[in-house]
Backbone as numpy.savetxt, mean C-alpha at the origin, in Angstrom:
# Nx Ny Nz CAx CAy CAz Cx Cy Cz
-1.36 -21.53 -10.47 -1.67 -21.17 -9.08 -0.98 -19.85 -8.73
-1.71 -18.98 -8.04 -1.19 -17.68 -7.62 -0.85 -17.69 -6.14
0.27 -17.07 -5.79 0.65 -16.90 -4.40 0.54 -15.42 -4.05
-0.18 -15.11 -2.97 -0.35 -13.73 -2.52 0.22 -13.59 -1.12
1.17 -12.68 -0.95 1.63 -12.33 0.39 0.85 -11.09 0.82
0.72 -10.91 2.14 -0.04 -9.76 2.61 -1.53 -9.93 2.41
-2.00 -11.18 2.32 -3.41 -11.44 2.08 -4.32 -11.09 3.23
-3.72 -10.72 4.36 -4.52 -10.30 5.51 -4.48 -8.77 5.67
-4.01 -8.08 4.63 -3.99 -6.62 4.63 -4.92 -6.08 3.56
-4.99 -4.77 3.46 -5.95 -4.12 2.56 -5.78 -4.56 1.11
-4.60 -4.38 0.54 -4.39 -4.71 -0.86 -4.48 -6.22 -1.09
-3.81 -6.98 -0.25 -3.79 -8.43 -0.44 -5.17 -9.06 -0.35
-5.98 -8.61 0.61 -7.31 -9.17 0.78 -8.20 -8.85 -0.42
-8.15 -7.60 -0.88 -8.94 -7.23 -2.05 -8.42 -7.94 -3.31
-7.12 -8.17 -3.37 -6.56 -8.91 -4.50 -7.04 -10.35 -4.51
-7.07 -10.98 -3.34 -7.58 -12.35 -3.25 -9.01 -12.42 -3.77
-9.82 -11.47 -3.35 -11.21 -11.42 -3.81 -11.27 -11.27 -5.32
-10.47 -10.37 -5.87 -10.48 -10.12 -7.31 -10.01 -11.35 -8.09
-8.97 -12.00 -7.62 -8.45 -13.19 -8.31 -9.49 -14.30 -8.32
-10.11 -14.54 -7.19 -11.11 -15.61 -7.10 -12.35 -15.29 -7.94
-12.74 -14.03 -7.99 -13.87 -13.64 -8.83 -13.58 -13.84 -10.31
-12.29 -13.93 -10.66 -11.89 -14.17 -12.04 -11.49 -15.62 -12.28
-11.88 -16.48 -11.36 -11.67 -17.92 -11.55 -10.26 -18.41 -11.30
-9.44 -17.63 -10.63 -8.06 -18.01 -10.35 -7.96 -18.85 -9.08
-6.96 -19.71 -9.03 -6.66 -20.47 -7.82 -5.60 -19.71 -7.03
-5.75 -19.67 -5.71 -4.84 -18.85 -4.91 -4.37 -19.55 -3.64
-3.12 -19.26 -3.31 -2.56 -19.53 -1.98 -2.30 -18.18 -1.34
-2.40 -18.13 -0.02 -2.13 -16.87 0.68 -1.38 -17.15 1.96
-0.36 -16.35 2.21 0.40 -16.47 3.46 -0.37 -15.83 4.61
-0.26 -16.44 5.79 -0.77 -15.81 7.00 0.19 -16.12 8.14
0.23 -15.22 9.12 1.13 -15.41 10.26 0.40 -15.93 11.49
-0.83 -15.46 11.72 -1.64 -15.93 12.84 -3.06 -16.16 12.37
-3.77 -17.05 13.03 -5.16 -17.34 12.67 -6.03 -16.08 12.80
-5.75 -15.28 13.82 -6.55 -14.07 14.05 -6.45 -13.09 12.89
-5.30 -13.08 12.21 -5.10 -12.11 11.13 -6.00 -12.39 9.93
-6.51 -13.62 9.84 -7.36 -13.99 8.70 -8.77 -13.44 8.87
-9.14 -13.10 10.09 -10.52 -12.71 10.38 -10.96 -11.52 9.54
-10.10 -10.51 9.41 -10.48 -9.31 8.65 -10.68 -9.62 7.17
-9.87 -10.52 6.64 -10.05 -10.92 5.24 -11.39 -11.64 5.08
-11.71 -12.48 6.03 -12.99 -13.18 5.98 -14.15 -12.19 6.05
-14.03 -11.18 6.90 -15.08 -10.17 7.02 -15.24 -9.38 5.72
-14.10 -9.13 5.04 -14.17 -8.41 3.78 -14.97 -9.22 2.75
-14.69 -10.51 2.66 -15.42 -11.36 1.72 -16.91 -11.39 2.09
-17.19 -11.43 3.38 -18.58 -11.42 3.84 -19.27 -10.11 3.47
-18.52 -9.02 3.55 -19.05 -7.70 3.20 -19.56 -7.66 1.77
-18.87 -8.41 0.89 -19.25 -8.47 -0.52 -20.06 -9.73 -0.86
-20.54 -10.41 0.18 -21.35 -11.63 0.01 -20.61 -12.69 -0.81
-19.34 -12.89 -0.48 -18.51 -13.85 -1.22 -17.90 -14.89 -0.27
-18.68 -15.37 0.67 -18.18 -16.35 1.63 -17.71 -17.64 0.95
-18.42 -18.05 -0.11 -18.03 -19.28 -0.81 -16.65 -19.14 -1.42
-16.35 -17.96 -1.95 -15.02 -17.74 -2.53 -13.94 -17.75 -1.45
-14.25 -17.21 -0.27 -13.26 -17.18 0.80 -12.75 -18.59 1.12
-13.64 -19.55 1.11 -13.26 -20.93 1.46 -12.45 -21.61 0.37
-12.28 -20.94 -0.77 -11.43 -21.50 -1.82 -9.96 -21.10 -1.66
-9.68 -20.20 -0.72 -8.29 -19.77 -0.49 -7.52 -20.88 0.21
-6.35 -21.20 -0.30 -5.46 -22.17 0.36 -4.49 -21.37 1.24
-4.78 -21.34 2.52 -3.96 -20.57 3.45 -2.72 -21.37 3.85
-1.58 -20.69 3.86 -0.31 -21.31 4.25 0.31 -20.46 5.35
0.54 -21.05 6.49 1.18 -20.31 7.58 2.64 -20.05 7.23
3.01 -18.79 7.26 4.38 -18.47 6.87 4.70 -17.00 7.04
5.94 -16.68 6.70 6.43 -15.32 6.87 7.50 -15.08 5.82
7.60 -13.86 5.31 8.57 -13.58 4.25 10.01 -13.71 4.73
10.21 -13.75 6.03 11.56 -13.95 6.57 11.76 -15.35 7.14
10.81 -16.23 6.85 10.91 -17.63 7.28 10.99 -18.49 6.02
12.20 -18.76 5.57 12.40 -19.43 4.28 11.78 -20.82 4.23
11.90 -21.66 5.27 11.25 -22.98 5.19 9.74 -22.89 4.94
9.09 -21.92 5.58 7.65 -21.77 5.35 7.36 -21.29 3.93
8.24 -20.46 3.40 8.06 -19.98 2.03 8.25 -21.11 1.02
9.16 -22.02 1.30 9.38 -23.14 0.38 8.12 -23.97 0.22
7.36 -24.13 1.29 6.09 -24.85 1.22 5.09 -24.05 0.39
5.06 -22.75 0.63 4.10 -21.89 -0.07 4.36 -21.83 -1.57
5.61 -21.93 -1.99 5.97 -21.76 -3.40 5.72 -23.01 -4.25
5.32 -24.09 -3.65 5.08 -25.31 -4.43 3.92 -25.10 -5.41
4.17 -25.40 -6.69 3.16 -25.33 -7.75 2.68 -23.90 -8.02
3.51 -22.92 -7.77 3.15 -21.53 -7.99 3.71 -21.04 -9.33
2.87 -20.36 -10.11 3.32 -19.79 -11.39 3.39 -18.27 -11.34
2.54 -17.65 -10.49 2.49 -16.19 -10.40 2.52 -15.77 -8.94
3.31 -14.75 -8.65 3.42 -14.23 -7.28 3.01 -12.77 -7.25
2.17 -12.44 -6.27 1.82 -11.05 -5.97 2.35 -10.75 -4.57
3.41 -9.96 -4.51 4.05 -9.69 -3.22 3.52 -8.37 -2.66
2.50 -8.48 -1.79 1.86 -7.31 -1.20 2.30 -7.05 0.24
2.91 -8.03 0.87 3.26 -7.91 2.28 4.34 -6.85 2.48
4.16 -6.03 3.50 5.15 -5.00 3.82 4.87 -4.46 5.21
5.91 -3.93 5.82 5.75 -3.20 7.07 5.67 -1.72 6.73
4.63 -1.07 7.25 4.49 0.38 7.07 4.65 1.04 8.43
5.69 1.81 8.57 5.94 2.50 9.83 6.80 3.73 9.56
6.52 4.79 10.31 7.32 6.00 10.22 7.97 6.31 11.56
8.08 5.27 12.38 8.75 5.36 13.68 10.22 5.01 13.48
11.12 5.91 13.86 12.55 5.68 13.66 13.04 4.42 14.36
12.33 3.99 15.40 12.72 2.78 16.13 12.52 1.53 15.28
11.75 1.64 14.22 11.46 0.48 13.38 12.37 0.39 12.16
13.44 1.17 12.14 14.31 1.18 10.96 14.83 -0.21 10.63
15.35 -0.92 11.62 15.91 -2.26 11.37 14.82 -3.23 10.92
13.66 -3.13 11.54 12.56 -4.04 11.19 12.04 -3.74 9.78
12.00 -2.48 9.40 11.60 -2.12 8.05 12.53 -2.74 7.02
13.82 -2.67 7.27 14.78 -3.27 6.36 14.64 -4.79 6.33
14.41 -5.37 7.51 14.28 -6.82 7.61 13.08 -7.33 6.80
11.95 -6.70 7.00 10.71 -7.16 6.35 10.67 -6.74 4.88
10.89 -5.46 4.62 10.65 -4.95 3.28 11.78 -5.26 2.30
13.03 -5.22 2.75 14.15 -5.49 1.83 14.53 -6.97 1.86
14.87 -7.48 3.05 15.28 -8.88 3.13 14.13 -9.82 2.78
12.92 -9.45 3.23 11.76 -10.28 2.90 11.52 -10.35 1.41
11.69 -9.22 0.71 11.52 -9.20 -0.74 12.63 -10.00 -1.42
13.85 -9.90 -0.90 14.96 -10.69 -1.45 14.66 -12.18 -1.32
14.12 -12.59 -0.18 13.76 -14.00 0.01 12.70 -14.42 -1.01
11.72 -13.55 -1.23 10.64 -13.88 -2.15 11.15 -14.06 -3.58
11.97 -13.15 -4.07 12.43 -13.27 -5.46 13.43 -14.41 -5.61
14.22 -14.66 -4.57 15.17 -15.78 -4.64 14.44 -17.10 -4.78
13.36 -17.27 -4.02 12.59 -18.50 -4.11 11.80 -18.55 -5.41
11.35 -17.40 -5.89 10.65 -17.38 -7.17 11.57 -17.86 -8.29
12.82 -17.44 -8.23 13.81 -17.91 -9.21 14.07 -19.40 -9.04
14.20 -19.86 -7.81 14.50 -21.26 -7.55 13.36 -22.18 -7.96
12.12 -21.72 -7.81 10.96 -22.55 -8.12 10.43 -22.33 -9.54
11.11 -21.52 -10.32 10.71 -21.32 -11.72 9.40 -20.60 -11.90
9.13 -19.62 -11.04 7.91 -18.82 -11.15 7.91 -18.04 -12.47
6.74 -17.96 -13.10 6.64 -17.28 -14.40 6.67 -15.76 -14.29
5.96 -15.23 -13.30 5.87 -13.77 -13.20 5.72 -13.34 -11.74
6.19 -12.13 -11.46 6.27 -11.63 -10.09 5.83 -10.16 -10.10
4.80 -9.84 -9.33 4.32 -8.46 -9.23 4.58 -7.95 -7.82
5.28 -6.85 -7.73 5.63 -6.29 -6.43 4.88 -4.98 -6.19
4.27 -4.88 -5.00 3.57 -3.66 -4.61 4.53 -2.76 -3.85
5.00 -1.72 -4.50 5.90 -0.76 -3.88 5.07 0.42 -3.39
5.53 1.63 -3.61 4.85 2.82 -3.10 5.35 4.04 -3.86
4.53 5.08 -3.90 5.01 6.34 -4.48 6.15 6.91 -3.64
6.29 6.42 -2.39 7.40 6.86 -1.54 8.75 6.46 -2.12
8.75 5.43 -3.00 10.00 4.95 -3.59 10.29 5.58 -4.94
9.41 6.48 -5.40 9.67 7.17 -6.65 10.74 8.25 -6.44
11.13 8.91 -7.50 12.25 9.84 -7.41 11.92 11.17 -6.78
12.92 12.05 -6.81 12.82 13.38 -6.21 12.89 14.44 -7.31
12.00 15.40 -7.23 11.96 16.44 -8.26 13.20 17.33 -8.21
13.70 17.67 -9.37 14.77 18.67 -9.46 14.12 20.04 -9.59
14.91 21.06 -9.64 14.39 22.43 -9.63 13.48 22.72 -10.82
13.73 22.11 -11.96 12.96 22.41 -13.16 11.82 21.42 -13.40
11.54 20.55 -12.44 10.49 19.56 -12.60 9.31 19.85 -11.66
8.11 19.47 -12.09 6.91 19.70 -11.28 6.07 18.45 -11.08
6.28 17.43 -11.91 5.47 16.21 -11.84 6.37 14.99 -11.65
6.04 14.17 -10.67 6.81 12.95 -10.41 6.29 11.83 -11.31
7.19 11.21 -12.05 6.84 10.08 -12.92 7.72 8.89 -12.56
7.53 7.81 -13.31 8.35 6.60 -13.11 9.82 6.86 -13.44
10.08 7.89 -14.22 11.44 8.19 -14.66 12.14 9.24 -13.79
11.42 9.81 -12.84 12.04 10.81 -11.96 13.18 10.16 -11.17
14.32 10.82 -11.17 15.52 10.22 -10.58 15.51 10.31 -9.06
15.86 9.20 -8.43 16.00 9.14 -6.97 17.29 9.86 -6.57
17.17 10.79 -5.65 18.33 11.57 -5.22 18.73 11.13 -3.81
19.81 10.36 -3.67 20.22 9.86 -2.35 20.66 10.96 -1.40
20.91 12.17 -1.93 21.34 13.28 -1.09 20.17 13.94 -0.36
18.96 13.69 -0.83 17.79 14.27 -0.20 17.27 13.38 0.92
16.64 13.98 1.93 16.14 13.16 3.05 14.96 12.31 2.64
14.96 11.05 3.10 13.85 10.13 2.85 13.51 9.42 4.16
12.26 9.06 4.32 11.87 8.31 5.51 12.46 6.90 5.46
12.56 6.27 6.61 13.05 4.89 6.65 12.16 3.97 5.83
10.85 4.27 5.83 9.92 3.47 5.04 10.23 3.61 3.55
10.43 4.84 3.09 10.74 5.07 1.68 12.03 4.37 1.29
13.03 4.46 2.14 14.32 3.80 1.87 14.15 2.29 1.78
13.30 1.74 2.64 13.10 0.28 2.62 12.37 -0.16 1.35
11.42 0.63 0.88 10.71 0.27 -0.35 11.61 0.45 -1.57
12.45 1.47 -1.54 13.42 1.67 -2.62 14.40 0.51 -2.65
14.86 0.10 -1.46 15.78 -1.04 -1.39 15.12 -2.32 -1.88
13.84 -2.49 -1.58 13.12 -3.67 -2.06 13.03 -3.67 -3.58
12.82 -2.49 -4.17 12.77 -2.41 -5.63 14.11 -2.81 -6.25
15.21 -2.51 -5.59 16.52 -2.92 -6.09 16.62 -4.45 -6.14
16.01 -5.12 -5.17 15.98 -6.59 -5.18 15.14 -7.10 -6.34
14.05 -6.41 -6.63 13.20 -6.81 -7.76 13.97 -6.70 -9.07
14.68 -5.57 -9.27 15.41 -5.39 -10.52 16.59 -6.35 -10.62
17.18 -6.67 -9.48 18.25 -7.69 -9.49 17.70 -9.03 -9.96
16.52 -9.41 -9.46 15.90 -10.67 -9.88 15.51 -10.63 -11.35
15.08 -9.47 -11.83 14.74 -9.31 -13.25 15.97 -9.61 -14.11
17.12 -9.10 -13.70 18.35 -9.35 -14.44 18.76 -10.82 -14.39
18.33 -11.51 -13.34 18.66 -12.93 -13.20 17.64 -13.84 -13.87
16.66 -13.25 -14.54 15.75 -14.07 -15.34 14.31 -14.13 -14.89
13.95 -13.44 -13.79 12.58 -13.46 -13.30 11.78 -12.32 -13.94
10.63 -12.64 -14.51 9.77 -11.61 -15.09 9.08 -10.83 -13.98
9.46 -9.56 -13.81 8.97 -8.74 -12.69 8.29 -7.47 -13.19
7.30 -7.05 -12.43 6.67 -5.75 -12.66 6.42 -5.12 -11.30
6.57 -3.80 -11.23 6.38 -3.06 -9.98 5.24 -2.07 -10.14
4.38 -2.02 -9.14 3.36 -0.96 -9.10 3.67 -0.06 -7.91
3.53 1.24 -8.13 3.80 2.23 -7.09 2.51 2.99 -6.78
1.68 2.44 -5.89 0.41 3.12 -5.60 0.61 4.34 -4.71
-0.37 5.26 -4.83 -0.42 6.38 -3.90 -1.09 5.93 -2.62
-1.75 6.84 -1.92 -2.50 6.47 -0.73 -3.69 5.63 -1.18
-3.75 4.39 -0.71 -4.77 3.45 -1.18 -5.99 3.51 -0.28
-7.12 3.88 -0.86 -8.38 3.92 -0.14 -9.15 2.64 -0.39
-9.77 2.12 0.66 -10.55 0.89 0.49 -11.25 0.52 1.78
-12.20 -0.38 1.68 -12.99 -0.76 2.84 -12.46 -2.02 3.51
-12.86 -2.22 4.75 -12.58 -3.47 5.44 -11.48 -3.43 6.48
-10.63 -2.41 6.44 -9.51 -2.34 7.38 -9.48 -0.95 7.99
-10.30 -0.76 9.00 -10.57 0.58 9.52 -9.62 1.01 10.63
-8.73 0.12 11.09 -7.87 0.46 12.23 -6.43 0.72 11.84
-6.13 0.73 10.53 -4.76 1.01 10.11 -4.75 1.53 8.68
-3.62 2.12 8.30 -3.49 2.64 6.95 -4.52 3.72 6.65
-4.99 3.74 5.41 -5.96 4.76 5.02 -7.30 4.57 5.73
-7.57 3.36 6.19 -8.82 3.13 6.92 -8.93 3.98 8.16
-7.77 4.29 8.75 -7.77 5.15 9.93 -8.29 6.55 9.63
-8.13 6.99 8.39 -8.62 8.32 8.02 -10.13 8.38 8.24
-10.83 7.35 7.79 -12.29 7.31 7.95 -12.66 7.21 9.42
-11.94 6.38 10.16 -12.24 6.20 11.58 -12.03 7.49 12.36
-10.90 8.17 12.10 -10.59 9.40 12.83 -11.57 10.51 12.49
-11.92 10.63 11.23 -12.87 11.67 10.84 -14.26 11.37 11.41
-14.63 10.10 11.41 -15.92 9.71 12.00 -15.96 10.02 13.49
-14.78 9.95 14.13 -14.70 10.21 15.57 -14.45 11.68 15.89
-14.46 12.54 14.87 -14.36 13.97 15.11 -12.97 14.55 15.00
-12.17 14.08 14.06 -10.83 14.65 13.85 -10.94 16.15 13.62
-10.27 16.98 14.43 -10.43 18.43 14.29 -9.46 19.07 13.30
-8.36 18.39 12.97 -7.28 19.02 12.23 -7.30 18.68 10.74
-6.80 19.60 9.95 -6.54 19.33 8.54 -5.29 20.10 8.12
-4.68 19.67 7.03 -3.52 20.37 6.48 -3.77 20.65 5.00
-2.87 21.40 4.40 -3.07 21.82 3.01 -2.06 21.20 2.04
-1.44 20.11 2.47 -0.57 19.39 1.56 -1.40 18.58 0.57
-0.73 17.85 -0.31 -1.45 17.03 -1.27 -0.62 15.82 -1.65
-1.28 14.80 -2.17 -0.59 13.61 -2.65 -1.53 12.86 -3.59
-1.08 11.71 -4.06 -1.90 10.91 -4.96 -2.72 9.90 -4.20
-3.98 9.76 -4.58 -4.89 8.79 -3.97 -5.39 7.83 -5.05
-5.74 6.61 -4.61 -6.23 5.62 -5.55 -7.14 4.63 -4.83
-8.14 4.12 -5.53 -9.04 3.11 -4.98 -8.35 1.76 -5.01
-8.52 0.98 -3.96 -7.88 -0.34 -3.90 -8.34 -1.22 -5.05
-9.61 -1.07 -5.48 -10.09 -1.86 -6.62 -9.27 -1.58 -7.87
-8.88 -0.32 -8.07 -8.04 0.01 -9.22 -6.67 -0.65 -9.11
-6.11 -0.64 -7.91 -4.77 -1.22 -7.71 -4.78 -2.70 -8.07
-5.74 -3.45 -7.53 -5.73 -4.90 -7.76 -6.11 -5.25 -9.20
-6.99 -4.48 -9.80 -7.35 -4.74 -11.20 -6.13 -4.54 -12.10
-5.39 -3.46 -11.86 -4.21 -3.18 -12.67 -3.15 -4.26 -12.47
-2.94 -4.68 -11.23 -1.97 -5.75 -10.97 -2.33 -7.01 -11.75
-3.59 -7.35 -11.74 -4.06 -8.57 -12.42 -3.87 -8.45 -13.93
-4.22 -7.30 -14.48 -4.09 -7.10 -15.92 -2.62 -7.16 -16.35
-1.75 -6.53 -15.57 -0.32 -6.54 -15.90 0.23 -7.96 -15.95
-0.22 -8.79 -15.01 0.25 -10.18 -15.00 -0.34 -10.98 -16.15
-1.62 -10.78 -16.43 -2.26 -11.54 -17.50 -1.69 -11.16 -18.87
-1.24 -9.92 -19.01 -0.67 -9.49 -20.28 0.85 -9.67 -20.34
1.39 -10.33 -19.30 2.82 -10.66 -19.26 3.73 -9.46 -19.42
3.34 -8.35 -18.78 4.15 -7.14 -18.83 5.22 -7.23 -17.74
6.46 -7.06 -18.09 7.55 -7.17 -17.11 8.64 -6.16 -17.41
9.52 -5.99 -16.42 10.64 -5.08 -16.59 10.26 -3.61 -16.52
9.06 -3.33 -15.98 8.59 -1.94 -15.90 7.99 -1.66 -14.53
7.86 -0.38 -14.23 7.16 0.05 -13.01 6.10 1.07 -13.41
5.03 1.11 -12.63 3.91 1.97 -12.98 3.40 2.70 -11.75
3.24 4.01 -11.88 2.64 4.81 -10.82 1.13 4.61 -10.87
0.56 4.19 -9.74 -0.87 3.89 -9.69 -1.55 4.95 -8.81
-1.98 6.00 -9.45 -2.64 7.11 -8.76 -3.89 7.50 -9.55
-5.03 7.54 -8.87 -6.25 7.95 -9.54 -6.34 9.45 -9.69
-6.09 10.16 -8.58 -6.14 11.62 -8.59 -5.15 12.18 -7.58
-4.65 13.38 -7.86 -3.86 14.14 -6.90 -4.81 15.09 -6.18
-4.89 14.95 -4.85 -5.90 15.70 -4.10 -5.27 16.31 -2.85
-5.73 17.53 -2.49 -5.31 18.17 -1.25 -5.86 17.40 -0.06
-5.09 17.39 1.04 -5.53 16.67 2.23 -6.81 17.27 2.82
-6.93 18.60 2.75 -8.14 19.19 3.31 -9.36 18.83 2.45
-9.15 18.70 1.15 -10.27 18.32 0.27 -10.73 16.90 0.55
-9.78 15.97 0.69 -10.15 14.58 0.93 -10.80 14.42 2.30
-10.30 15.15 3.30 -10.89 15.03 4.64 -12.29 15.63 4.69
-12.49 16.76 4.00 -13.82 17.37 3.95 -14.79 16.46 3.19
-14.30 15.85 2.12 -15.15 14.95 1.33 -15.60 13.76 2.16
-14.67 13.16 2.89 -15.00 11.99 3.71 -15.99 12.39 4.81
-15.78 13.54 5.42 -16.69 14.01 6.47 -18.11 14.20 5.91
-18.20 14.77 4.73 -19.51 14.95 4.11 -20.17 13.62 3.80
-19.38 12.66 3.32 -19.92 11.34 2.99 -20.38 10.60 4.25
-19.65 10.80 5.35 -20.00 10.15 6.61 -21.09 10.91 7.38
-21.37 12.14 6.88 -22.37 13.01 7.52 -21.96 13.36 8.96
-20.69 13.73 9.09 -20.17 14.16 10.38 -19.52 15.53 10.20
-19.19 16.17 11.31 -18.55 17.48 11.27 -17.18 17.35 10.64
-16.89 18.22 9.71 -15.60 18.13 9.05 -14.52 18.81 9.89
-13.24 18.41 9.68 -12.15 19.06 10.41 -12.19 20.57 10.23
-11.90 21.29 11.31 -12.09 22.74 11.28 -10.83 23.55 11.60
-9.78 22.87 12.11 -8.59 23.61 12.53 -7.44 23.33 11.57
-6.92 24.40 10.93 -5.80 24.24 10.03 -4.51 24.10 10.83
-3.90 22.92 10.73 -2.65 22.65 11.45 -1.47 23.12 10.60
-0.96 24.29 10.91 0.16 24.86 10.17 1.44 24.05 10.43
2.46 24.22 9.59 3.71 23.49 9.79 4.28 23.65 11.20
4.13 24.82 11.80 4.62 25.02 13.16 3.91 24.07 14.13
2.62 23.93 13.96 1.84 23.08 14.86 2.22 21.60 14.70
2.30 21.11 13.46 2.66 19.71 13.25 4.10 19.45 13.67
4.97 20.47 13.50 6.35 20.34 13.95 6.43 20.21 15.46
5.64 20.99 16.16 5.59 20.89 17.61 5.01 19.56 18.05
3.99 19.10 17.33 3.30 17.87 17.72 4.20 16.65 17.60
4.99 16.56 16.49 5.83 15.37 16.36 6.95 15.37 17.40
7.38 16.55 17.82 8.40 16.61 18.87 7.83 16.18 20.23
6.62 16.62 20.52 5.97 16.20 21.76 5.70 14.70 21.74
5.29 14.20 20.58 5.04 12.76 20.45 6.32 11.97 20.70
7.45 12.47 20.21 8.74 11.81 20.42 9.08 11.79 21.90
8.85 12.90 22.59 9.16 12.98 24.03 8.32 11.98 24.81
7.02 11.94 24.54 6.15 11.01 25.25 6.52 9.56 24.95
6.88 9.27 23.70 7.27 7.91 23.34 8.53 7.48 24.08
9.48 8.42 24.24 10.71 8.11 24.95 10.47 7.95 26.45
9.65 8.81 27.01 9.42 8.77 28.45 8.58 7.59 28.89
7.60 7.23 28.08 6.65 6.19 28.50 6.76 4.92 27.66
7.83 4.81 26.87 8.12 3.61 26.09 6.92 3.20 25.23
6.35 4.19 24.56 5.21 3.95 23.70 5.64 4.04 22.23
4.90 3.38 21.34 5.21 3.52 19.91 4.87 4.92 19.43
5.60 5.39 18.43 5.32 6.71 17.87 3.98 6.70 17.16
3.22 7.77 17.34 1.95 7.94 16.65 2.02 9.00 15.56
3.05 9.86 15.66 3.17 10.96 14.71 4.64 11.31 14.57
5.20 11.03 13.41 6.64 11.20 13.23 6.97 12.47 12.44
8.24 12.79 12.41 8.71 13.94 11.64 8.40 13.75 10.15
8.58 12.52 9.67 8.30 12.24 8.26 6.82 12.45 7.95
5.96 12.03 8.88 4.53 12.22 8.69 4.18 13.70 8.64
4.76 14.47 9.57 4.51 15.91 9.62 4.93 16.57 8.31
6.07 16.18 7.80 6.56 16.76 6.55 5.63 16.42 5.39
5.18 15.15 5.34 4.34 14.72 4.22 3.01 15.44 4.19
2.49 15.82 5.36 1.19 16.48 5.43 1.20 17.89 4.83
2.40 18.44 4.64 2.51 19.78 4.06 3.19 19.78 2.69
3.59 18.59 2.23 4.19 18.49 0.90 3.10 18.58 -0.16
3.44 19.15 -1.29 2.47 19.28 -2.38 2.99 18.55 -3.61
3.10 17.24 -3.48 3.61 16.43 -4.58 2.51 16.11 -5.58
2.89 16.06 -6.85 1.95 15.75 -7.93 2.52 14.58 -8.72
1.70 13.52 -8.86 2.16 12.28 -9.51 1.41 12.06 -10.82
2.14 11.64 -11.83 1.54 11.37 -13.14 1.15 9.90 -13.27
-0.09 9.66 -13.74 -0.53 8.29 -14.01 -0.62 8.03 -15.51
0.01 8.87 -16.30 -0.09 8.79 -17.75 0.41 7.45 -18.29
1.49 6.94 -17.72 2.09 5.72 -18.26 1.13 4.54 -18.18
0.50 4.34 -17.02 -0.39 3.20 -16.87 -1.68 3.40 -17.67
-2.16 4.64 -17.74 -3.37 4.91 -18.51 -3.13 4.64 -20.00
-1.97 5.02 -20.49 -1.65 4.79 -21.89 -1.39 3.30 -22.16
-0.71 2.65 -21.22 -0.34 1.25 -21.42 -1.56 0.35 -21.48
-2.51 0.57 -20.59 -3.68 -0.31 -20.48 -4.97 0.34 -20.95
-4.89 1.60 -21.40 -6.11 2.35 -21.72 -7.07 2.29 -20.53
-6.53 2.59 -19.36 -7.25 2.39 -18.11 -7.89 3.69 -17.61
-9.10 3.56 -17.06 -9.80 4.70 -16.46 -9.98 4.44 -14.97
-9.52 5.37 -14.15 -9.59 5.21 -12.70 -10.95 5.62 -12.15
-11.30 5.04 -11.02 -12.53 5.41 -10.32 -12.39 6.83 -9.77
-13.41 7.68 -9.90 -13.36 9.02 -9.31 -13.28 8.91 -7.79
-12.35 9.60 -7.19 -12.11 9.45 -5.75 -13.29 9.93 -4.90
-13.93 11.03 -5.29 -15.04 11.53 -4.48 -16.18 10.52 -4.43
-16.51 9.94 -5.58 -17.58 8.94 -5.62 -17.16 7.69 -4.85
-15.89 7.35 -4.96 -15.40 6.15 -4.26 -15.45 6.36 -2.75
-15.12 7.56 -2.29 -15.21 7.86 -0.86 -16.63 7.68 -0.36
-17.60 8.02 -1.18 -19.00 7.86 -0.81 -19.34 6.39 -0.61
-18.87 5.53 -1.51 -19.18 4.11 -1.38 -18.47 3.49 -0.18
-17.21 3.92 0.08 -16.50 3.40 1.26 -17.20 3.86 2.54
-17.63 5.09 2.54 -18.32 5.63 3.73 -19.57 4.82 4.05
-20.24 4.35 3.01 -21.42 3.52 3.21 -21.04 2.21 3.90
-19.93 1.61 3.45 -19.46 0.38 4.09 -19.03 0.66 5.53
-18.39 1.81 5.74 -17.95 2.15 7.10 -19.14 2.30 8.04
-20.18 2.96 7.58 -21.36 3.18 8.41 -22.00 1.86 8.82
-21.87 0.85 7.97 -22.47 -0.46 8.27 -21.54 -1.35 9.09
-20.23 -1.24 8.82 -19.30 -2.22 9.38 -18.13 -1.61 10.16
-18.00 -0.28 10.17 -16.82 0.33 10.77 -16.80 0.21 12.28
């Protein structure tokens, strides 16, 4: 039996679908009944309603140990996808609570219940920092604590430390570090917002770059790693390194809408995050655009996927073609 946390989010929902399509039995954590609706819609989108009803839903939370004890009964494999994603400085404590303490709770119970294998979904944000003579970020790039990191990155890095601690205590663990995950079904948050904003006429673009990957690739790789009993390693899961203006123009073309036309220079994004901070403080609103976000939009990071490609002889989906297929789903269901 497989346990999936974050089954009501992009990666978790697609993972549930993939596991069930491969004949696996699954349990999935949920916090509220309403949160399950999007997962159900995703299964409906792929005409897999019968599979959706095979999910054993367990009400629980990664910081609620009694609920986790119920969820861990008869579990052999865990996929820990649940996480808080936020770049608002006000969420620092909550990020640590959910991402670090929640992960510690998960591995502690996995050890207590004799789980065979544990797959943790981290992020490229938790990978290392390039030194002066380096140009490509890999799994071996060293984390530099002296360099600035977002609270989100720190929380994912801290969660990875809990994973490696559990590995030393006898739990078979593997970590995947995906780039920006593109996928259908969740249009109001994460990468889904990119499609929604561009469809609604997003005017701005930047010239930074990062790694992108299709959610189908992420869940397939996670499943293969567990089936092949690979542990004690981490893998960067990136299909392609792409400029932000290229990805935004591609999505606009696929959606058949006007593409972003205004280049937001670092000065502009720097001004915008400061104004956003002022409005958030004055009107007690959540941050919509943080300093970390502004910085990332102009960073030109390049990530290597060589390790996972060599390990599994894996071929990633082309991002441009994948954007076209997601855009089709968005036009029908967005």
